[in-house]
Tab-separated table of C-alpha atoms in Angstrom:
chain	number	residue	atom	x	y	z
A	1	MET	CA	4.603	7.756	-48.181
A	2	CYS	CA	3.908	7.297	-44.494
A	3	PHE	CA	0.558	9.051	-44.886
A	4	GLN	CA	-0.687	5.909	-46.642
A	5	LYS	CA	-0.384	4.132	-43.291
A	6	VAL	CA	-2.737	6.591	-41.529
A	7	PRO	CA	-6.011	4.860	-42.470
A	8	VAL	CA	-4.495	1.529	-41.373
A	9	LEU	CA	-3.207	2.991	-38.105
A	10	ALA	CA	-6.492	4.767	-37.416
A	11	SER	CA	-8.535	1.622	-37.889
A	12	ARG	CA	-6.444	-1.012	-36.095
A	13	ALA	CA	-7.541	-2.123	-32.597
A	14	PHE	CA	-6.328	0.152	-29.805
A	15	SER	CA	-4.649	-2.562	-27.813
A	16	SER	CA	-3.038	-4.491	-30.672
A	17	SER	CA	0.335	-3.290	-29.403
A	18	ALA	CA	-0.533	-4.762	-26.003
A	19	ARG	CA	-1.152	-8.098	-27.717
A	20	LYS	CA	2.483	-8.106	-28.800
A	21	LEU	CA	3.548	-8.418	-25.116
A	22	LYS	CA	4.911	-11.922	-24.985
A	23	ASN	CA	3.849	-14.229	-22.165
A	24	ARG	CA	7.092	-14.611	-20.223
A	25	VAL	CA	5.615	-16.693	-17.387
A	26	PRO	CA	6.840	-20.078	-18.736
A	27	GLU	CA	10.423	-18.713	-18.964
A	28	ALA	CA	10.198	-17.385	-15.396
A	29	GLN	CA	8.768	-20.694	-14.196
A	30	LYS	CA	11.755	-22.511	-15.720
A	31	LEU	CA	14.246	-20.092	-14.109
A	32	PHE	CA	12.705	-20.194	-10.634
A	33	GLN	CA	12.182	-23.955	-10.614
A	34	GLU	CA	15.805	-24.740	-11.504
A	35	ASP	CA	17.279	-27.086	-8.905
A	36	ASN	CA	20.343	-24.957	-8.036
A	37	GLY	CA	19.890	-24.602	-4.260
A	38	LEU	CA	19.466	-20.819	-4.455
A	39	PRO	CA	16.875	-19.226	-2.132
A	40	VAL	CA	14.023	-17.392	-3.860
A	41	HIS	CA	15.369	-13.923	-2.998
A	42	LEU	CA	18.577	-14.610	-4.981
A	43	LYS	CA	17.263	-16.970	-7.645
A	44	GLY	CA	16.652	-14.255	-10.243
A	45	GLY	CA	20.328	-13.664	-10.895
A	46	THR	CA	22.917	-10.895	-10.408
A	47	GLN	CA	20.292	-8.133	-10.063
A	48	ASP	CA	18.871	-9.940	-7.019
A	49	VAL	CA	22.306	-10.200	-5.400
A	50	LEU	CA	23.031	-6.516	-6.058
A	51	LEU	CA	19.725	-5.331	-4.627
A	52	TYR	CA	20.126	-7.617	-1.590
A	53	ARG	CA	23.640	-6.309	-0.917
A	54	ILE	CA	22.520	-2.673	-1.235
A	55	THR	CA	19.597	-3.280	1.150
A	56	MET	CA	21.588	-5.178	3.780
A	57	THR	CA	24.588	-2.811	3.642
A	58	LEU	CA	22.339	0.234	4.044
A	59	THR	CA	20.423	-1.421	6.897
A	60	MET	CA	23.548	-2.326	8.859
A	61	ALA	CA	25.286	0.982	8.109
A	62	VAL	CA	22.374	3.095	9.351
A	63	LEU	CA	21.921	0.890	12.429
A	64	ARG	CA	25.642	1.243	13.261
A	65	LEU	CA	25.510	5.001	12.668
A	66	VAL	CA	22.493	5.511	14.912
A	67	TYR	CA	23.892	3.314	17.675
A	68	ARG	CA	27.413	4.770	17.698
A	69	GLU	CA	26.918	8.367	16.598
A	70	PRO	CA	23.418	9.525	17.612
A	71	ALA	CA	24.535	13.149	17.318
A	72	THR	CA	24.900	12.746	13.530
A	73	LEU	CA	21.206	12.223	13.022
A	74	CYS	CA	19.915	14.416	15.823
A	75	GLY	CA	21.194	17.710	14.476
A	76	GLY	CA	24.239	17.791	16.746
A	77	PHE	CA	22.487	16.788	19.959
A	78	SER	CA	24.558	14.537	22.229
A	79	PRO	CA	22.921	12.241	24.770
A	80	PRO	CA	23.241	13.298	28.425
A	81	PRO	CA	26.083	11.671	30.488
A	82	CYS	CA	23.755	9.118	32.063
A	83	LEU	CA	22.853	7.715	28.596
A	84	ARG	CA	26.339	7.739	27.039
A	85	ARG	CA	28.247	4.465	26.733
A	86	LYS	CA	30.933	4.314	29.446
A	87	HIS	CA	33.687	2.590	27.431
A	88	ARG	CA	33.548	3.868	23.869
A	89	ASP	CA	35.972	2.042	21.603
A	90	THR	CA	36.190	4.787	18.916
B	1	MET	CA	14.281	-27.129	-4.444
B	2	ALA	CA	12.914	-29.395	-1.686
B	3	HIS	CA	10.504	-32.110	-2.773
B	4	HIS	CA	7.734	-32.879	-0.310
B	5	SER	CA	4.598	-34.962	-0.034
B	6	HIS	CA	2.404	-32.298	1.601
B	7	PRO	CA	0.571	-29.307	0.085
B	8	TYR	CA	1.991	-26.684	2.486
B	9	HIS	CA	4.649	-24.078	1.774
B	10	MET	CA	7.924	-24.318	3.718
B	11	VAL	CA	9.450	-20.967	2.748
B	12	ASP	CA	13.134	-20.448	1.904
B	13	PRO	CA	15.168	-18.545	4.535
B	14	SER	CA	14.712	-14.831	3.866
B	15	PRO	CA	16.454	-11.639	5.039
B	16	TRP	CA	13.374	-9.426	4.569
B	17	PRO	CA	11.748	-9.872	8.014
B	18	LEU	CA	15.027	-8.639	9.559
B	19	THR	CA	15.501	-5.653	7.233
B	20	GLY	CA	11.780	-4.838	7.595
B	21	ALA	CA	11.953	-4.871	11.396
B	22	ILE	CA	15.063	-2.664	11.399
B	23	ALA	CA	13.469	-0.322	8.856
B	24	ALA	CA	10.371	0.007	11.069
B	25	LEU	CA	12.634	0.762	14.058
B	26	LEU	CA	14.516	3.439	12.116
B	27	MET	CA	11.286	4.956	10.753
B	28	THR	CA	9.648	5.277	14.167
B	29	SER	CA	12.822	6.488	15.873
B	30	GLY	CA	13.214	8.886	12.958
B	31	LEU	CA	9.719	10.197	13.619
B	32	ALA	CA	10.702	10.961	17.216
B	33	VAL	CA	13.952	12.602	16.023
B	34	TRP	CA	11.942	14.752	13.598
B	35	PHE	CA	9.588	15.895	16.343
B	36	HIS	CA	12.318	16.751	18.833
B	37	PHE	CA	15.394	17.660	16.775
B	38	HIS	CA	13.886	18.827	13.446
B	39	SER	CA	15.945	16.403	11.320
B	40	THR	CA	14.181	14.095	8.844
B	41	SER	CA	17.263	12.097	7.724
B	42	LEU	CA	16.704	9.045	9.920
B	43	MET	CA	13.004	8.801	9.051
B	44	LEU	CA	13.836	9.127	5.341
B	45	LEU	CA	16.467	6.377	5.540
B	46	GLY	CA	14.019	4.140	7.408
B	47	THR	CA	11.391	4.732	4.715
B	48	ILE	CA	13.866	3.916	1.931
B	49	LEU	CA	14.802	0.659	3.669
B	50	LEU	CA	11.139	-0.218	4.232
B	51	THR	CA	10.422	0.402	0.537
B	52	LEU	CA	13.361	-1.801	-0.517
B	53	THR	CA	12.166	-4.519	1.881
B	54	VAL	CA	8.540	-4.602	0.763
B	55	ILE	CA	9.473	-4.549	-2.948
B	56	GLN	CA	11.774	-7.545	-2.570
B	57	TRP	CA	9.536	-9.431	-0.121
B	58	TRP	CA	6.402	-9.154	-2.275
B	59	ARG	CA	8.488	-9.829	-5.426
B	60	ASP	CA	9.546	-13.091	-3.752
B	61	ILE	CA	5.908	-14.005	-2.910
B	62	VAL	CA	4.969	-13.487	-6.577
B	63	ARG	CA	7.856	-15.769	-7.553
B	64	GLU	CA	6.808	-18.416	-5.006
B	65	GLY	CA	3.168	-18.400	-6.159
B	66	THR	CA	3.240	-17.703	-9.890
B	67	PHE	CA	6.610	-19.146	-10.886
B	68	GLN	CA	7.218	-21.928	-8.340
B	69	GLY	CA	3.633	-23.156	-7.840
B	70	HIS	CA	3.734	-23.078	-4.038
B	71	HIS	CA	0.268	-21.502	-3.665
B	72	THR	CA	-1.746	-24.729	-3.524
B	73	PRO	CA	-5.405	-24.563	-2.369
B	74	PRO	CA	-4.533	-25.030	1.350
B	75	VAL	CA	-1.834	-22.340	1.084
B	76	GLN	CA	-4.270	-20.006	-0.672
B	77	LYS	CA	-6.791	-20.625	2.111
B	78	GLY	CA	-4.172	-19.427	4.612
B	79	LEU	CA	-3.468	-16.343	2.495
B	80	ARG	CA	-7.202	-15.573	2.406
B	81	TYR	CA	-7.491	-15.897	6.200
B	82	GLY	CA	-4.426	-13.663	6.523
B	83	MET	CA	-5.834	-10.907	4.320
B	84	ILE	CA	-9.212	-11.030	6.076
B	85	LEU	CA	-7.538	-10.766	9.488
B	86	PHE	CA	-5.363	-7.880	8.308
B	87	ILE	CA	-8.353	-5.939	6.958
B	88	THR	CA	-10.194	-6.634	10.239
B	89	SER	CA	-7.283	-5.097	12.151
B	90	GLU	CA	-7.506	-2.041	9.889
B	91	VAL	CA	-11.246	-1.770	10.590
B	92	LEU	CA	-10.431	-1.682	14.316
B	93	PHE	CA	-7.777	0.977	13.638
B	94	PHE	CA	-10.393	3.238	12.040
B	95	LEU	CA	-12.928	2.383	14.744
B	96	GLY	CA	-10.673	4.210	17.200
B	97	PHE	CA	-10.788	7.423	15.183
B	98	PHE	CA	-14.562	7.190	14.792
B	99	TRP	CA	-14.776	6.677	18.565
B	100	ALA	CA	-12.761	9.854	19.086
B	101	PHE	CA	-15.015	11.764	16.668
B	102	TYR	CA	-18.275	10.625	18.268
B	103	HIS	CA	-16.906	11.144	21.802
B	104	SER	CA	-16.237	14.814	21.034
B	105	SER	CA	-19.195	15.540	18.759
B	106	LEU	CA	-22.067	13.863	20.652
B	107	ALA	CA	-21.427	15.955	23.784
B	108	PRO	CA	-19.646	19.161	22.679
B	109	THR	CA	-17.960	20.919	25.614
B	110	PRO	CA	-18.579	24.553	26.665
B	111	GLU	CA	-15.132	25.388	25.233
B	112	LEU	CA	-16.539	24.545	21.782
B	113	GLY	CA	-19.596	26.694	22.411
B	114	GLY	CA	-21.670	23.638	23.331
B	115	ASN	CA	-22.261	23.014	19.604
B	116	TRP	CA	-21.075	20.762	16.823
B	117	PRO	CA	-19.598	21.988	14.537
B	118	PRO	CA	-17.815	24.090	17.171
B	119	ALA	CA	-18.145	27.872	17.158
B	120	GLY	CA	-15.841	29.448	14.582
B	121	ILE	CA	-15.605	26.355	12.363
B	122	THR	CA	-17.005	26.504	8.813
B	123	PRO	CA	-17.450	22.868	7.774
B	124	LEU	CA	-17.164	21.758	4.138
B	125	ASP	CA	-20.453	21.507	2.239
B	126	PRO	CA	-21.189	17.752	2.136
B	127	PHE	CA	-23.095	18.102	-1.139
B	128	GLU	CA	-20.183	19.543	-3.127
B	129	VAL	CA	-16.776	17.849	-3.591
B	130	PRO	CA	-17.326	15.273	-0.795
B	131	LEU	CA	-20.427	13.974	-2.622
B	132	LEU	CA	-18.459	13.787	-5.877
B	133	ASN	CA	-15.752	11.859	-4.014
B	134	THR	CA	-18.413	9.422	-2.802
B	135	ALA	CA	-19.627	8.867	-6.368
B	136	VAL	CA	-16.040	8.395	-7.604
B	137	LEU	CA	-15.266	5.713	-5.015
B	138	LEU	CA	-18.582	3.926	-5.521
B	139	ALA	CA	-17.908	3.878	-9.281
B	140	SER	CA	-14.427	2.462	-8.628
B	141	GLY	CA	-16.060	-0.339	-6.626
B	142	VAL	CA	-18.117	-1.184	-9.698
B	143	THR	CA	-15.111	-1.112	-12.059
B	144	VAL	CA	-13.006	-3.345	-9.783
B	145	THR	CA	-15.852	-5.887	-9.700
B	146	TRP	CA	-16.065	-5.648	-13.505
B	147	ALA	CA	-12.310	-6.359	-13.660
B	148	HIS	CA	-12.757	-9.400	-11.420
B	149	HIS	CA	-15.483	-10.874	-13.593
B	150	ALA	CA	-13.400	-10.200	-16.694
B	151	ILE	CA	-10.453	-12.096	-15.164
B	152	MET	CA	-12.696	-15.028	-14.159
B	153	GLU	CA	-14.103	-15.185	-17.706
B	154	GLY	CA	-10.658	-15.046	-19.305
B	155	LYS	CA	-11.335	-11.668	-20.948
B	156	ARG	CA	-7.824	-10.259	-20.758
B	157	LYS	CA	-8.333	-6.929	-22.564
B	158	GLN	CA	-11.508	-6.081	-20.621
B	159	ALA	CA	-9.802	-6.902	-17.324
B	160	ILE	CA	-6.929	-4.560	-18.181
B	161	HIS	CA	-9.330	-1.750	-19.127
B	162	ALA	CA	-11.520	-2.162	-16.030
B	163	LEU	CA	-8.519	-2.308	-13.682
B	164	ALA	CA	-6.945	0.761	-15.322
B	165	LEU	CA	-10.240	2.640	-14.924
B	166	THR	CA	-10.384	1.686	-11.241
B	167	ILE	CA	-6.894	3.096	-10.694
B	168	LEU	CA	-7.789	6.293	-12.591
B	169	LEU	CA	-10.865	6.776	-10.397
B	170	GLY	CA	-8.689	6.287	-7.314
B	171	ALA	CA	-6.258	8.911	-8.605
B	172	TYR	CA	-9.148	11.279	-9.307
B	173	PHE	CA	-10.364	10.850	-5.694
B	174	THR	CA	-6.854	11.590	-4.403
B	175	PHE	CA	-6.614	14.701	-6.589
B	176	LEU	CA	-10.017	16.010	-5.461
B	177	GLN	CA	-9.220	15.348	-1.803
B	178	ALA	CA	-5.862	17.134	-2.139
B	179	MET	CA	-7.684	20.165	-3.559
B	180	GLU	CA	-10.156	20.055	-0.641
B	181	TYR	CA	-7.298	19.861	1.886
B	182	ASN	CA	-5.650	22.862	0.244
B	183	GLU	CA	-8.810	24.974	0.255
B	184	ALA	CA	-10.345	23.931	3.596
B	185	PRO	CA	-11.119	26.917	5.860
B	186	PHE	CA	-9.878	24.996	8.945
B	187	THR	CA	-6.648	23.136	9.778
B	188	ILE	CA	-5.602	20.137	11.875
B	189	ALA	CA	-4.710	22.584	14.653
B	190	ASP	CA	-8.257	23.976	14.864
B	191	GLY	CA	-9.313	22.174	18.007
B	192	VAL	CA	-10.906	18.779	18.203
B	193	TYR	CA	-12.905	19.357	15.002
B	194	GLY	CA	-9.805	19.932	12.879
B	195	CYS	CA	-7.969	17.112	14.621
B	196	THR	CA	-10.659	14.434	14.189
B	197	PHE	CA	-11.358	15.572	10.625
B	198	PHE	CA	-7.803	15.522	9.311
B	199	VAL	CA	-6.573	12.463	11.238
B	200	ALA	CA	-9.546	10.320	10.145
B	201	THR	CA	-9.664	11.533	6.523
B	202	GLY	CA	-5.874	11.681	6.378
B	203	PHE	CA	-5.446	8.025	7.323
B	204	HIS	CA	-8.208	7.187	4.875
B	205	GLY	CA	-6.278	9.030	2.150
B	206	LEU	CA	-3.147	7.045	3.021
B	207	HIS	CA	-5.161	3.840	2.598
B	208	VAL	CA	-6.408	5.063	-0.790
B	209	LEU	CA	-2.770	5.510	-1.838
B	210	ILE	CA	-1.859	2.035	-0.569
B	211	GLY	CA	-4.906	0.490	-2.281
B	212	SER	CA	-4.167	2.291	-5.555
B	213	THR	CA	-0.573	1.017	-5.445
B	214	PHE	CA	-1.786	-2.534	-4.801
B	215	LEU	CA	-4.183	-2.279	-7.771
B	216	ALA	CA	-1.404	-0.871	-9.980
B	217	ILE	CA	0.794	-3.882	-9.167
B	218	CYS	CA	-2.165	-6.119	-10.076
B	219	LEU	CA	-2.528	-4.265	-13.396
B	220	ALA	CA	1.157	-4.900	-14.179
B	221	ARG	CA	0.717	-8.563	-13.251
B	222	GLN	CA	-2.452	-8.918	-15.335
B	223	ILE	CA	-0.616	-7.435	-18.350
B	224	SER	CA	2.260	-9.886	-17.690
B	225	HIS	CA	-0.097	-12.905	-17.804
B	226	HIS	CA	0.346	-13.784	-14.121
B	227	PHE	CA	-3.370	-14.285	-13.402
B	228	THR	CA	-5.446	-17.231	-14.628
B	229	SER	CA	-9.225	-17.404	-14.603
B	230	GLU	CA	-9.101	-19.852	-11.671
B	231	HIS	CA	-6.156	-18.476	-9.695
B	232	HIS	CA	-5.734	-14.741	-9.102
B	233	PHE	CA	-5.710	-14.301	-5.337
B	234	GLY	CA	-3.394	-11.266	-5.458
B	235	PHE	CA	-6.097	-9.443	-7.409
B	236	GLU	CA	-8.843	-10.614	-5.039
B	237	ALA	CA	-6.860	-9.363	-2.049
B	238	ALA	CA	-6.431	-5.960	-3.752
B	239	ALA	CA	-10.152	-5.841	-4.551
B	240	TRP	CA	-11.105	-6.687	-0.941
B	241	TYR	CA	-8.786	-3.931	0.300
B	242	TRP	CA	-10.271	-1.473	-2.180
B	243	HIS	CA	-13.843	-2.266	-1.066
B	244	PHE	CA	-12.731	-1.756	2.562
B	245	VAL	CA	-11.313	1.686	1.615
B	246	ASP	CA	-14.636	2.510	-0.076
B	247	VAL	CA	-16.693	1.448	2.981
B	248	VAL	CA	-14.501	3.505	5.340
B	249	TRP	CA	-15.136	6.541	3.113
B	250	LEU	CA	-18.909	5.953	3.280
B	251	PHE	CA	-18.730	5.960	7.093
B	252	LEU	CA	-16.516	9.075	7.031
B	253	TYR	CA	-18.880	10.841	4.667
B	254	ILE	CA	-22.021	10.067	6.653
B	255	SER	CA	-20.480	10.711	10.118
B	256	ILE	CA	-17.988	13.545	9.698
B	257	TYR	CA	-19.005	15.303	6.486
B	258	TRP	CA	-22.793	15.002	6.630
B	259	TRP	CA	-23.958	14.442	10.230
B	260	GLY	CA	-20.997	16.458	11.549
B	261	SER	CA	-21.918	19.551	9.573
């Protein structure tokens, strides 16, 4: 039965499936022009907030790790006494 | 959203300059850690953060331009100046490596045997794969121009095909160059010849990867109906960058591959 479709499939335009891609720009324009006070980096919804939180958490965590525990990322090397913090609070 | 009576873009507060700056710090510190303590963790983390930053930052610029309409003609003019200045800075970056090459090759020292190429170095034949690479990049310059004209004339399908072909040619160049790197009879450690060759062509290869990525984003945007026949600066910027990459290759080919052999 499906073999009857072969001549049709073989002769249709190559990119006719691409034509089925709907133009979503007007929807996006409506979403990002909504007057809700949200900055552009969070205006897309929950995915934006999640990605922002992951990025910021990772940034701060790595910065804290490097500043407080340099030995962790230097293969066990500890800074010499002259470079160590005098009053460590950990 | 703020309503204003001027055509300029007052951007929303954004966290990406901060995360980008920290990512760059971690990447460069990580590079030093790799060199001295043989651990790549910090550099890898820095790279991941940089990738997250640039994805979200450029995603936001697309939103501001295509979805919010902030890229008015004066704003676009600023973006054009910005891209031109950035490419100019990249030209100066490569100028330094060409300076290094000509400094060493115009007056070869006795340690090199007083010759260029130095004694013991077998250079690559400029009329084999390097010539093919030249043809591939020149052809990609033609296809990217074809894509531009197709966009300006509203020919959506043609623009998609031409842009896809440009990216394929870029990938073919990268593949051929990777093969050449693998089979080269000299390494980066082989004196000043190896050093100037691999640093100059290596940075060029990195720019090919960046340019190909930029073009791929433009292909996705073209498919998603972001570009109009009058307004498609993102594509123009990618095309300018691609032509710059092509021109750098032509200088590399003539100086290092051809004259330098």
